[in-house]
Amino acid sequence: MTSELFLQYIFAGLTYGIIYAIVAIGFNIIYNTTGIINFAQGEFVMLGGMIAISLNPLMPLPLAIVLAVLITMVVGALIEIVFIRWLDKPSVLRLIIITIGISILIREAALHIWGEGVRSLPYFIGNEVSSVSIFGTRISPQVLWVMGVCTIMVILLSLFFRYTLMGQKMQACAANRTAATLCGINTRNMVTLSFMLSAGIGALAGCVMSPITYTEYGGGTGLAIKGFTVAIMGGLGNSMGAVAAGLLLGLLEAFSVSVVPLAFQDAISIAILLIILFVRPQGLFGRSETAGLREF
Amino acid sequence: MKKLLSTSLTIVAVLLAAVSFLPPAAAQAETIKVGAILAVTGPASFLGGPEARTLEMLVEEVNAKGGIDGNKVELIIKDSGASPEKAISFAKQLIEEEKVFAIIGPSTSGETMKIKNIAEEGKTILLSCAAAQVIVNPVAKYVFKTPQKDSDAVRKIYGAMKDKGISKIAVLAGNTGFGKAGKGQLAEIAPEYGIEIVEAEVYDKKATDLSAVVAKLMANKEIEAVVNWSIVPAQGILAKNMRQAGWEVPLYQSHGFGNIKYVKAGGAAAEGIIFPAGRLLAPELLEDGHPQKALLLEYTEAYEGKYNEPVSTFGGHAYDAFKILSAAISKVGPDAEKARTAIENLKNFPGTGGVFNFSPADHNGLDIDAFAMWTVKDGQFVPYKQ
């Protein structure tokens, strides 16, 4: 393998990987506050892209993206308020089925609003054929955008959880909900906030990746499966683990192309998911004692 | 005096018009039920959507004119969502309960193959809008199809490659029925044209990035051109990934590229893509007097005016199916057996897909001339010239 080809695979892998990581972090945020997996996470990514595409003709691109993220956050909050908040001590299974229902609902609504075709945002810099040369390989500037924006998002999120009061409240919720309530934290609001936050980061990822991958009404499902795999790999609830696992899965997928036929690319991620679930259900970076305390 | 003349002429004209609108008393007018099984929603909705809209438009048009020779048409559209199981139950329902005169569709090859026998046993005319050759080969008495053959598309592409002196190619295909059938045809016909397939890859129909596989193929310096066979957005993604990587070999696509939405989605990367398709893509460029020109312009204008979206070749397949059925009915009246024979004997019948010449042995009726080679220039489809 030439060094040029090697680098090309690395960049392809990092691009997929960071997107998977963002979806996985979305899963984790909601998992941490509610203990459930929100299977509508992929739909947030699709919604962000679609809304930005619809707004783009009316306003400058950065504004359209900001508005799209805000609107998706409102959708996330509404979903929580309408479908989840009023349930009294719901079982995990019931909540998961509700989120699957929501994902189907959003998908069908998107089909009716935006139709069956593919759409995309324009490239932020240059166009479909422009590329920059890095160490002898050529990649689209949008790839750098995706990596840059997603990296910044990960850094800001970890700062948010560590240093802001709101972030610490959410973490308290995740650690022990009853204790958090006793300390005067409104845990229900924290759940709403977690839906908004994961909707927001999903939507932003959906906007930056749209020029590369296109956006279509059904595009969320595939992402949700990959994101779920990554979340499990990294250890549910562990956001830094999700980043590492995401990049790992992306690189594995990219390099797999040189060994096995392209059609097996998705089979690889599913196989990894199964292996992890059987062999190391606490994830690559999780401890088995903590995993044992979880409901799900 | 002059005024009197014009007034009386008007009255005469109105009377004549009224008379001609009266249904002919001799012909027994009845309602003809036409069923349609189309993938209006779901993964193949880009096929079924335009097909259903086209049929609705045509039936409305025909009924506004009083029907086919005075027989009103009732259209029953069933949305299969591209699921073969649903197609089967809808086919049974349409044949046994609704007792339809004929069925138009399904949109996809997989569904059509599942209901081929049902139509045959129910002695109901089936006009499929799906492409695979197996639908009409072997010939089933009641089963017809309107899209062009995929083998002809392959021959057209290989012909263009040969003219350019290309002999070593890479093949990429989506993992759909269409992609698999196309990949098979590409491999089978390659030796006829002295072409060697040095690399072949299949990707998932939901693929959103192909840069890794592009990097792999690009490392093989033997490859002189790439052929991609799919009906999914990856058609545009492949073009983008190739051009971004700076790989400048010609890119050929299948007739599944005949939708201007894909060109828009591909943007600058779609420039220079070469592919075969019917003549619906740019009817205004056809020479005057071409048998398809008038009807292509008429269909484009009516469809785009009504639905405010560009026509696609897929809607055209439903257009052809309905027009072929109407032509047969107006020739022999609303009798299913006679209409079936009439379709089999239809010759020189211009449609959107080409000029149809059916025979008892050929239930597709189109030959390689139904295709023209196209390329993309400045975001538009234009005829391809060497």
XYZ file of C-alpha atoms in Angstrom:
682
model
C 0.000 0.000 0.000
C 1.481 3.347 -0.965
C 1.658 6.052 1.671
C -0.663 8.148 -0.475
C -3.356 5.456 -0.485
C -2.823 4.871 3.221
C -3.479 8.543 3.990
C -6.520 8.581 1.729
C -8.008 5.724 3.786
C -7.114 7.521 7.016
C -8.966 10.655 5.967
C -12.000 8.710 4.707
C -12.063 6.784 7.985
C -11.723 9.858 10.183
C -14.566 11.584 8.320
C -17.026 8.723 8.885
C -15.635 8.121 12.352
C -16.174 11.599 13.740
C -19.759 11.637 12.433
C -20.478 8.282 14.106
C -18.930 9.666 17.278
C -21.265 12.671 17.270
C -24.329 10.467 16.843
C -23.041 8.213 19.627
C -22.538 11.199 21.940
C -26.165 12.145 21.243
C -27.184 8.663 22.377
C -25.015 8.995 25.459
C -26.370 12.351 26.604
C -29.925 11.041 26.649
C -28.844 7.700 28.045
C -27.120 9.404 30.936
C -30.177 11.344 32.056
C -32.914 8.835 31.280
C -31.293 5.443 30.990
C -32.811 4.865 27.565
C -31.498 4.714 24.032
C -33.217 7.314 21.878
C -33.604 5.620 18.516
C -34.754 8.877 16.937
C -31.186 10.239 17.232
C -30.475 9.652 13.516
C -33.617 11.580 12.629
C -32.262 14.671 14.451
C -29.266 14.579 12.107
C -31.558 14.334 9.071
C -33.845 17.101 10.375
C -30.933 19.483 10.933
C -29.729 18.991 7.377
C -33.194 19.251 5.817
C -34.213 22.394 7.710
C -30.937 24.135 6.876
C -31.397 23.214 3.192
C -34.903 24.705 3.201
C -33.773 27.890 4.955
C -30.625 28.378 2.907
C -32.272 30.132 -0.101
C -33.816 32.689 2.275
C -30.741 33.700 4.257
C -26.959 33.402 4.462
C -25.644 29.889 5.101
C -24.309 30.393 8.672
C -27.629 31.870 9.786
C -29.561 29.034 8.145
C -27.447 26.481 9.997
C -27.851 28.249 13.352
C -31.625 28.450 12.872
C -31.808 24.826 11.777
C -29.968 23.759 14.913
C -32.288 25.849 17.095
C -35.430 24.522 15.396
C -34.233 20.937 15.785
C -33.559 21.615 19.468
C -37.131 22.829 19.850
C -38.332 19.654 18.111
C -36.217 17.628 20.539
C -37.717 19.449 23.506
C -41.251 19.022 22.170
C -40.741 15.310 21.687
C -39.673 14.948 25.286
C -42.502 17.125 26.604
C -45.233 15.501 24.518
C -44.206 11.838 24.597
C -41.999 11.244 27.606
C -42.307 13.811 30.398
C -45.816 12.920 31.571
C -45.135 9.188 31.852
C -45.055 8.069 35.450
C -42.169 5.660 36.111
C -42.157 4.183 32.618
C -40.282 0.968 31.957
C -37.130 1.115 29.860
C -38.681 -1.093 27.209
C -41.716 1.173 26.896
C -39.506 4.252 26.470
C -37.405 2.567 23.820
C -40.485 1.564 21.856
C -41.729 5.147 22.121
C -38.483 6.470 20.624
C -38.687 3.952 17.783
C -42.213 5.199 17.131
C -41.005 8.793 17.156
C -38.281 7.991 14.666
C -40.823 6.467 12.259
C -43.119 9.452 12.785
C -40.367 11.987 11.997
C -39.288 10.015 8.949
C -42.800 9.887 7.506
C -43.369 13.576 8.251
C -40.099 14.395 6.484
C -41.207 12.334 3.474
C -44.365 14.397 3.234
C -42.654 17.745 3.736
C -39.510 17.311 1.655
C -40.430 14.450 -0.681
C -38.411 11.426 -1.621
C -35.507 13.152 -3.373
C -31.996 13.781 -2.115
C -30.939 17.314 -1.262
C -27.772 18.906 -0.024
C -26.364 22.129 1.313
C -23.770 23.845 -0.874
C -20.133 23.243 -0.006
C -19.043 25.767 2.639
C -15.877 26.525 0.663
C -15.364 25.793 -3.028
C -17.621 23.306 -4.798
C -18.071 19.610 -5.562
C -14.746 19.249 -7.340
C -12.442 21.442 -5.290
C -9.929 19.714 -3.074
C -6.942 20.552 -0.918
C -3.695 18.666 -0.951
C -2.406 17.323 2.362
C 0.789 15.224 2.417
C 0.237 14.292 -1.203
C -3.403 13.171 -0.919
C -6.325 15.229 -2.069
C -9.389 15.706 0.086
C -12.418 17.950 -0.054
C -12.243 21.062 2.151
C -15.626 19.985 3.519
C -13.917 16.997 5.143
C -11.813 19.453 7.136
C -14.994 21.327 8.061
C -16.626 18.146 9.328
C -13.578 17.195 11.367
C -13.081 20.708 12.705
C -16.690 21.352 13.702
C -17.127 17.927 15.279
C -13.873 18.217 17.244
C -14.876 21.623 18.571
C -18.283 20.245 19.494
C -16.714 17.406 21.479
C -14.390 19.808 23.321
C -17.185 22.265 24.135
C -19.443 19.471 25.373
C -16.826 18.110 27.734
C -16.135 21.637 29.031
C -19.886 22.132 29.476
C -20.275 18.979 31.535
C -17.211 19.672 33.622
C -17.303 23.381 34.337
C -20.841 24.781 34.063
C -23.451 24.451 36.765
C -26.008 23.206 34.249
C -23.617 20.560 32.999
C -22.842 19.437 36.503
C -26.556 19.226 37.303
C -27.020 16.961 34.317
C -24.138 14.808 35.450
C -25.613 14.623 38.914
C -28.833 13.403 37.343
C -26.924 10.740 35.490
C -25.040 9.600 38.565
C -28.001 9.277 40.880
C -31.367 10.651 40.043
C -32.912 10.374 43.493
C -29.954 12.081 45.121
C -30.066 14.805 42.503
C -33.745 15.424 43.218
C -32.989 15.626 46.926
C -30.362 18.286 46.172
C -33.025 20.418 44.555
C -32.311 19.632 40.926
C -35.375 19.453 38.718
C -34.569 16.154 37.035
C -37.454 16.430 34.578
C -36.045 19.660 33.189
C -32.652 18.004 32.910
C -34.224 15.279 30.756
C -35.776 17.899 28.483
C -32.441 19.643 28.294
C -30.689 16.417 27.383
C -33.082 15.899 24.468
C -32.452 19.476 23.310
C -28.704 19.087 23.573
C -28.530 15.840 21.666
C -30.956 17.165 19.036
C -28.750 20.224 18.658
C -25.447 18.440 18.186
C -27.100 15.930 15.846
C -28.529 18.775 13.758
C -25.176 20.561 13.533
C -23.482 17.354 12.424
C -26.299 16.913 9.876
C -25.561 20.376 8.445
C -21.787 20.043 8.070
C -21.981 16.568 6.565
C -24.849 17.324 4.167
C -22.629 18.511 1.265
C -20.627 15.266 1.437
C -23.270 12.640 2.129
C -26.489 14.350 0.943
C -29.580 14.513 3.086
C -32.668 12.411 2.462
C -35.709 11.625 4.546
C -34.611 8.078 5.378
C -30.957 8.851 5.986
C -31.209 8.792 9.774
C -31.711 5.071 10.280
C -28.348 3.958 8.979
C -26.589 6.595 11.049
C -28.484 5.565 14.162
C -27.302 1.962 13.758
C -23.683 3.044 13.330
C -23.957 5.517 16.188
C -25.470 2.837 18.409
C -22.634 0.455 17.567
C -20.129 3.145 18.479
C -21.925 4.022 21.707
C -21.876 0.360 22.744
C -18.223 -0.001 21.695
C -17.164 3.015 23.695
C -19.244 1.985 26.674
C -22.760 3.420 27.011
C -22.704 6.836 28.579
C -19.003 7.385 28.043
C -18.579 10.291 25.602
C -14.797 10.179 25.303
C -15.090 6.443 24.777
C -17.570 7.204 21.986
C -15.080 9.477 20.234
C -12.346 6.846 20.367
C -14.719 4.079 19.287
C -16.160 6.218 16.486
C -12.761 6.954 15.003
C -11.804 3.303 15.389
C -14.926 2.084 13.580
C -14.490 4.685 10.820
C -10.887 3.636 10.229
C -11.801 -0.061 10.313
C -14.497 0.517 7.707
C -12.205 2.531 5.468
C -9.327 0.049 5.610
C -11.653 -2.924 5.229
C -12.229 -1.801 1.637
C -8.693 -2.828 0.720
C -9.159 -6.367 2.059
C -12.802 -7.388 1.634
C -15.392 -6.300 -0.966
C -17.066 -2.962 -0.381
C -20.446 -4.615 0.172
C -19.218 -6.028 3.484
C -18.519 -2.584 4.921
C -21.773 -2.484 6.868
C -21.489 -6.107 7.868
C -18.267 -5.191 9.656
C -19.909 -2.688 11.961
C -22.775 -5.062 12.748
C -20.294 -7.874 13.425
C -18.355 -5.612 15.789
C -21.595 -4.677 17.570
C -22.443 -8.347 18.121
C -18.941 -9.274 19.257
C -18.847 -6.418 21.751
C -22.299 -7.266 23.083
C -21.250 -10.885 23.645
C -17.687 -10.436 24.834
C -17.452 -7.015 26.432
C -20.947 -5.575 27.007
C -19.495 -2.781 29.110
C -17.697 -1.479 26.011
C -14.026 -1.241 25.174
C -13.458 1.528 27.684
C -16.051 0.750 30.335
C -15.605 -1.101 33.612
C -17.686 -4.192 34.194
C -18.590 -3.186 37.768
C -20.283 0.036 36.654
C -22.013 -1.720 33.773
C -23.405 -4.262 36.216
C -25.272 -1.525 38.086
C -27.214 -0.427 35.037
C -30.785 -1.247 34.254
C -30.076 -1.508 30.537
C -74.548 41.874 -42.182
C -71.059 40.981 -41.170
C -72.189 40.638 -37.557
C -75.077 38.382 -38.498
C -72.703 36.144 -40.432
C -70.264 35.773 -37.560
C -73.077 35.141 -35.049
C -74.653 32.432 -37.143
C -71.266 30.855 -37.762
C -70.684 30.767 -34.015
C -74.050 29.090 -33.412
C -73.303 26.475 -36.048
C -69.893 25.851 -34.537
C -71.347 25.443 -31.048
C -74.027 23.036 -32.332
C -71.428 20.987 -34.167
C -69.283 20.838 -31.085
C -72.222 19.716 -28.956
C -73.089 16.959 -31.430
C -69.565 15.658 -31.565
C -69.455 15.483 -27.769
C -72.503 13.193 -27.636
C -71.321 9.663 -27.069
C -71.886 7.447 -30.074
C -75.156 5.711 -29.390
C -74.091 2.419 -30.961
C -71.037 1.816 -28.787
C -71.939 0.523 -25.360
C -70.148 2.894 -23.013
C -68.807 1.313 -19.865
C -66.263 2.150 -17.174
C -62.869 0.560 -17.642
C -61.148 -0.212 -14.371
C -57.374 0.097 -14.563
C -55.347 -1.006 -11.554
C -51.872 0.292 -10.766
C -49.412 -1.169 -8.237
C -46.712 1.443 -7.703
C -44.043 2.161 -5.094
C -45.438 5.610 -4.289
C -43.675 5.675 -0.911
C -40.658 3.826 0.451
C -37.200 3.271 -0.967
C -38.315 3.282 -4.635
C -40.598 6.292 -4.311
C -38.548 8.206 -6.880
C -39.927 5.656 -9.382
C -43.459 5.196 -8.079
C -44.081 8.868 -7.249
C -43.743 10.242 -10.789
C -45.456 7.127 -12.184
C -48.536 7.584 -9.999
C -48.700 11.325 -10.728
C -48.385 10.665 -14.459
C -51.217 8.126 -14.426
C -53.494 10.431 -12.426
C -52.833 13.213 -14.907
C -53.468 11.011 -17.951
C -56.688 9.507 -16.597
C -57.994 12.951 -15.706
C -57.154 14.117 -19.219
C -58.823 11.141 -20.899
C -61.983 11.369 -18.802
C -62.254 15.105 -19.450
C -62.375 14.220 -23.136
C -65.125 11.689 -22.485
C -62.961 8.612 -21.956
C -61.448 6.155 -24.424
C -64.064 6.094 -27.214
C -66.711 7.019 -24.685
C -65.578 4.533 -22.054
C -64.628 6.325 -18.852
C -61.514 5.124 -17.090
C -61.420 4.436 -13.353
C -57.894 4.357 -11.948
C -57.173 2.371 -8.766
C -53.655 3.073 -7.464
C -52.225 0.762 -4.793
C -49.064 1.862 -2.998
C -46.826 -1.160 -2.552
C -43.935 0.728 -0.911
C -41.689 -1.465 -3.102
C -42.572 -4.523 -1.013
C -43.065 -7.690 -3.103
C -45.412 -9.145 -0.457
C -47.732 -6.154 -0.699
C -47.539 -6.285 -4.497
C -48.748 -9.894 -4.400
C -51.755 -9.179 -2.217
C -52.662 -6.066 -4.220
C -52.413 -8.009 -7.471
C -54.794 -10.664 -6.142
C -57.154 -8.025 -4.835
C -57.193 -6.103 -8.106
C -57.727 -9.202 -10.220
C -60.175 -11.147 -8.056
C -62.178 -8.460 -6.252
C -61.938 -5.367 -8.423
C -61.833 -7.407 -11.636
C -59.685 -4.797 -13.315
C -59.195 -4.653 -17.068
C -55.412 -4.355 -16.764
C -52.696 -3.593 -14.225
C -49.982 -0.975 -14.724
C -46.761 -1.468 -12.736
C -45.172 -2.531 -10.441
C -42.344 -0.016 -10.314
C -39.549 -2.433 -9.450
C -38.305 -5.621 -11.077
C -38.446 -7.667 -7.877
C -42.159 -6.968 -7.396
C -42.971 -7.594 -11.042
C -41.364 -11.034 -10.987
C -43.464 -11.961 -7.953
C -46.752 -11.145 -9.627
C -45.902 -12.257 -13.164
C -47.595 -15.625 -12.611
C -50.579 -14.124 -10.804
C -51.364 -11.934 -13.804
C -50.821 -14.864 -16.129
C -53.212 -17.143 -14.202
C -55.759 -14.362 -13.761
C -55.590 -13.631 -17.516
C -55.078 -9.944 -16.775
C -52.852 -7.676 -18.846
C -49.804 -6.522 -16.843
C -47.818 -3.555 -18.136
C -44.729 -3.373 -15.935
C -42.768 -0.151 -15.416
C -39.676 -2.092 -14.274
C -36.524 -2.631 -16.262
C -35.149 -6.161 -15.790
C -35.153 -8.308 -18.883
C -36.419 -11.421 -17.068
C -39.874 -9.815 -16.964
C -40.425 -10.462 -20.670
C -37.861 -13.217 -21.219
C -39.263 -15.854 -21.280
C -42.395 -14.244 -22.673
C -45.569 -14.585 -20.610
C -48.767 -14.168 -22.580
C -50.232 -11.345 -20.515
C -47.080 -9.602 -19.298
C -45.521 -6.616 -21.043
C -42.974 -3.986 -19.980
C -42.293 -0.445 -21.167
C -38.737 0.491 -20.001
C -35.818 -0.234 -22.303
C -33.678 -3.349 -21.891
C -30.642 -3.138 -19.611
C -28.600 -5.203 -22.076
C -29.152 -2.515 -24.689
C -27.981 0.133 -22.222
C -24.800 -1.879 -21.648
C -24.226 -2.291 -25.401
C -24.728 1.430 -25.925
C -22.141 2.251 -23.225
C -19.621 -0.301 -24.505
C -20.098 1.018 -28.035
C -19.242 4.538 -26.859
C -16.196 3.196 -24.968
C -14.927 1.302 -27.996
C -15.123 4.462 -30.106
C -12.965 6.144 -27.508
C -10.438 3.284 -27.414
C -11.197 2.276 -23.829
C -10.623 -1.404 -23.009
C -9.949 -1.753 -19.256
C -12.691 -0.633 -16.896
C -13.874 -0.755 -13.303
C -17.517 -1.566 -12.486
C -19.385 -0.293 -9.429
C -22.958 -1.283 -8.653
C -25.515 -0.692 -5.938
C -26.829 -3.750 -4.088
C -30.369 -3.453 -5.517
C -32.072 -5.735 -8.048
C -31.279 -3.158 -10.713
C -27.612 -2.957 -9.716
C -27.152 -6.710 -9.610
C -28.854 -7.300 -12.972
C -26.763 -4.525 -14.537
C -23.509 -5.861 -13.119
C -24.336 -9.290 -14.552
C -25.080 -7.847 -17.994
C -21.887 -5.754 -17.923
C -19.797 -8.855 -17.232
C -21.609 -10.970 -19.813
C -21.450 -8.513 -22.710
C -17.903 -7.166 -22.067
C -16.110 -9.803 -24.230
C -18.297 -8.920 -27.257
C -16.698 -5.480 -27.274
C -13.197 -6.576 -26.266
C -13.559 -4.888 -22.893
C -11.985 -6.238 -19.724
C -13.434 -5.550 -16.262
C -10.370 -5.276 -14.021
C -12.150 -4.321 -10.798
C -15.766 -4.789 -9.679
C -17.294 -3.539 -6.431
C -20.805 -3.563 -4.981
C -21.848 -0.906 -2.473
C -24.814 -0.608 -0.155
C -27.771 1.283 -1.571
C -27.622 3.592 1.443
C -23.904 4.365 0.984
C -23.105 7.993 1.799
C -19.390 8.096 1.093
C -17.334 6.132 -1.421
C -13.990 7.888 -1.025
C -12.280 4.787 0.377
C -13.236 2.615 -2.577
C -12.332 5.426 -4.973
C -8.876 5.544 -3.367
C -8.526 1.799 -3.866
C -9.583 1.853 -7.536
C -7.506 4.920 -8.266
C -4.396 3.054 -7.146
C -4.946 0.635 -10.048
C -3.392 2.583 -12.918
C -4.770 0.202 -15.567
C -8.329 1.457 -15.212
C -9.308 3.704 -18.125
C -12.957 4.315 -17.235
C -15.521 3.611 -14.501
C -19.066 2.330 -15.028
C -21.533 2.791 -12.203
C -24.859 0.912 -12.166
C -27.414 2.061 -9.610
C -30.593 4.017 -9.040
C -29.593 5.601 -5.748
C -28.013 8.905 -4.602
C -24.610 7.189 -4.573
C -24.493 7.978 -8.301
C -23.723 11.578 -7.399
C -21.565 10.712 -4.392
C -19.291 8.561 -6.552
C -18.805 11.413 -9.018
C -17.936 13.839 -6.214
C -15.498 11.453 -4.540
C -13.745 10.713 -7.851
C -13.296 14.345 -8.811
C -12.256 15.419 -5.317
C -9.575 12.762 -5.323
C -8.385 14.213 -8.611
C -9.197 11.068 -10.600
C -10.044 12.215 -14.090
C -10.998 9.000 -15.953
C -14.380 9.136 -17.726
C -17.369 8.093 -15.595
C -20.238 6.203 -17.270
C -23.563 5.719 -15.523
C -26.570 3.514 -16.224
C -29.927 4.733 -17.575
C -30.855 5.131 -13.902
C -29.088 8.497 -14.027
C -31.938 9.998 -16.096
C -33.205 12.281 -13.357
C -32.075 15.902 -13.324
C -32.205 15.838 -9.494
C -29.059 13.700 -9.479
C -27.279 16.199 -11.692
C -28.240 19.008 -9.330
C -27.068 16.961 -6.354
C -23.753 16.186 -8.058
C -23.159 19.825 -8.988
C -19.837 20.507 -10.658
C -18.798 16.879 -10.185
C -21.611 15.664 -12.452
C -20.134 17.512 -15.444
C -18.984 15.148 -18.156
C -20.787 12.019 -16.908
C -21.799 9.867 -19.884
C -24.904 7.652 -19.820
C -27.595 6.116 -22.030
C -31.259 7.137 -21.702
C -34.426 7.675 -23.688
C -35.055 10.932 -25.497
C -37.340 12.441 -22.868
C -34.421 14.266 -21.238
C -34.204 16.994 -23.879
C -37.010 16.677 -26.450
C -36.482 20.224 -27.697
C -33.107 19.174 -29.112
C -34.610 16.451 -31.349
C -34.815 17.204 -35.056
C -38.276 18.242 -36.279
C -40.298 15.356 -37.575
C -38.782 12.825 -35.156
C -41.679 10.498 -34.274
C -41.274 11.070 -30.519
C -40.743 14.829 -30.528
C -44.343 16.058 -30.341
C -45.464 13.676 -27.621
C -42.344 14.228 -25.523
C -42.855 17.979 -25.581
C -46.537 17.575 -24.790
C -45.904 15.241 -21.838
C -43.124 17.443 -20.442
C -45.258 20.553 -20.640
C -48.366 18.938 -19.133
C -46.488 17.219 -16.284
C -44.243 20.101 -15.339
C -47.148 22.538 -15.553
C -49.318 20.406 -13.279
C -46.840 19.209 -10.675
C -44.127 21.863 -10.776
C -41.308 19.309 -10.848
C -39.109 18.125 -13.732
C -40.229 15.030 -15.673
C -38.157 11.891 -15.255
C -37.851 8.885 -17.527
C -39.588 6.845 -14.807
C -42.869 8.742 -15.079
C -42.443 8.216 -18.817
C -42.640 4.432 -18.354
C -46.115 4.793 -16.819
C -47.070 7.222 -19.577
C -46.125 4.634 -22.194
C -47.980 1.854 -20.366
C -51.187 3.864 -20.230
C -50.953 5.082 -23.824
C -50.283 1.564 -25.117
C -53.306 0.278 -23.228
C -55.509 3.122 -24.505
C -54.356 2.532 -28.076
C -55.261 -1.140 -27.816
C -58.682 -0.389 -26.307
C -59.550 2.212 -28.892
C -58.608 -0.282 -31.616
C -60.661 -3.266 -30.415
C -62.952 -1.926 -27.703
C -63.033 -2.830 -24.020
C -62.378 -6.542 -24.400
C -59.363 -7.790 -22.458
C -58.557 -10.774 -24.715
C -58.745 -8.705 -27.893
C -56.822 -5.841 -26.271
C -54.010 -8.228 -25.344
C -53.701 -9.362 -28.963
C -53.901 -5.740 -30.093
C -50.924 -4.796 -27.872
C -48.948 -7.709 -29.282
C -49.579 -6.389 -32.786
C -48.852 -2.735 -32.043
C -46.229 -1.423 -34.466
C -44.426 1.899 -34.871
C -46.043 3.264 -31.753
C -44.108 6.264 -30.438
C -43.794 6.568 -26.656
C -41.467 8.346 -24.237
C -39.091 5.368 -24.048
C -38.756 4.929 -27.794
C -40.772 3.664 -30.767
C -42.509 0.427 -29.727
C -42.785 -2.554 -32.095
C -44.414 -5.398 -30.200
C -44.736 -8.966 -31.452
C -45.826 -12.270 -29.889
C -42.151 -12.985 -29.174
C -41.203 -9.481 -27.993
C -43.290 -8.014 -25.178
C -40.977 -5.043 -24.709
C -41.013 -3.738 -28.248
C -37.961 -1.489 -27.931
C -34.541 -1.967 -29.504
C -31.157 -0.371 -28.914
C -32.169 2.738 -30.870
C -34.546 3.635 -28.046
C -31.425 4.806 -26.225
C -29.373 7.854 -27.006
C -26.092 8.683 -25.273
C -26.184 11.748 -23.054
C -23.708 13.766 -21.089
C -23.930 16.589 -18.561
C -22.864 20.060 -19.525
C -23.416 23.198 -17.423
C -25.874 21.319 -15.217
C -28.032 20.201 -18.152
C -28.465 16.961 -20.088
C -27.100 17.315 -23.620
C -26.635 14.689 -26.368
C -23.193 13.090 -26.181
C -20.907 13.493 -29.162
C -17.516 11.877 -29.501
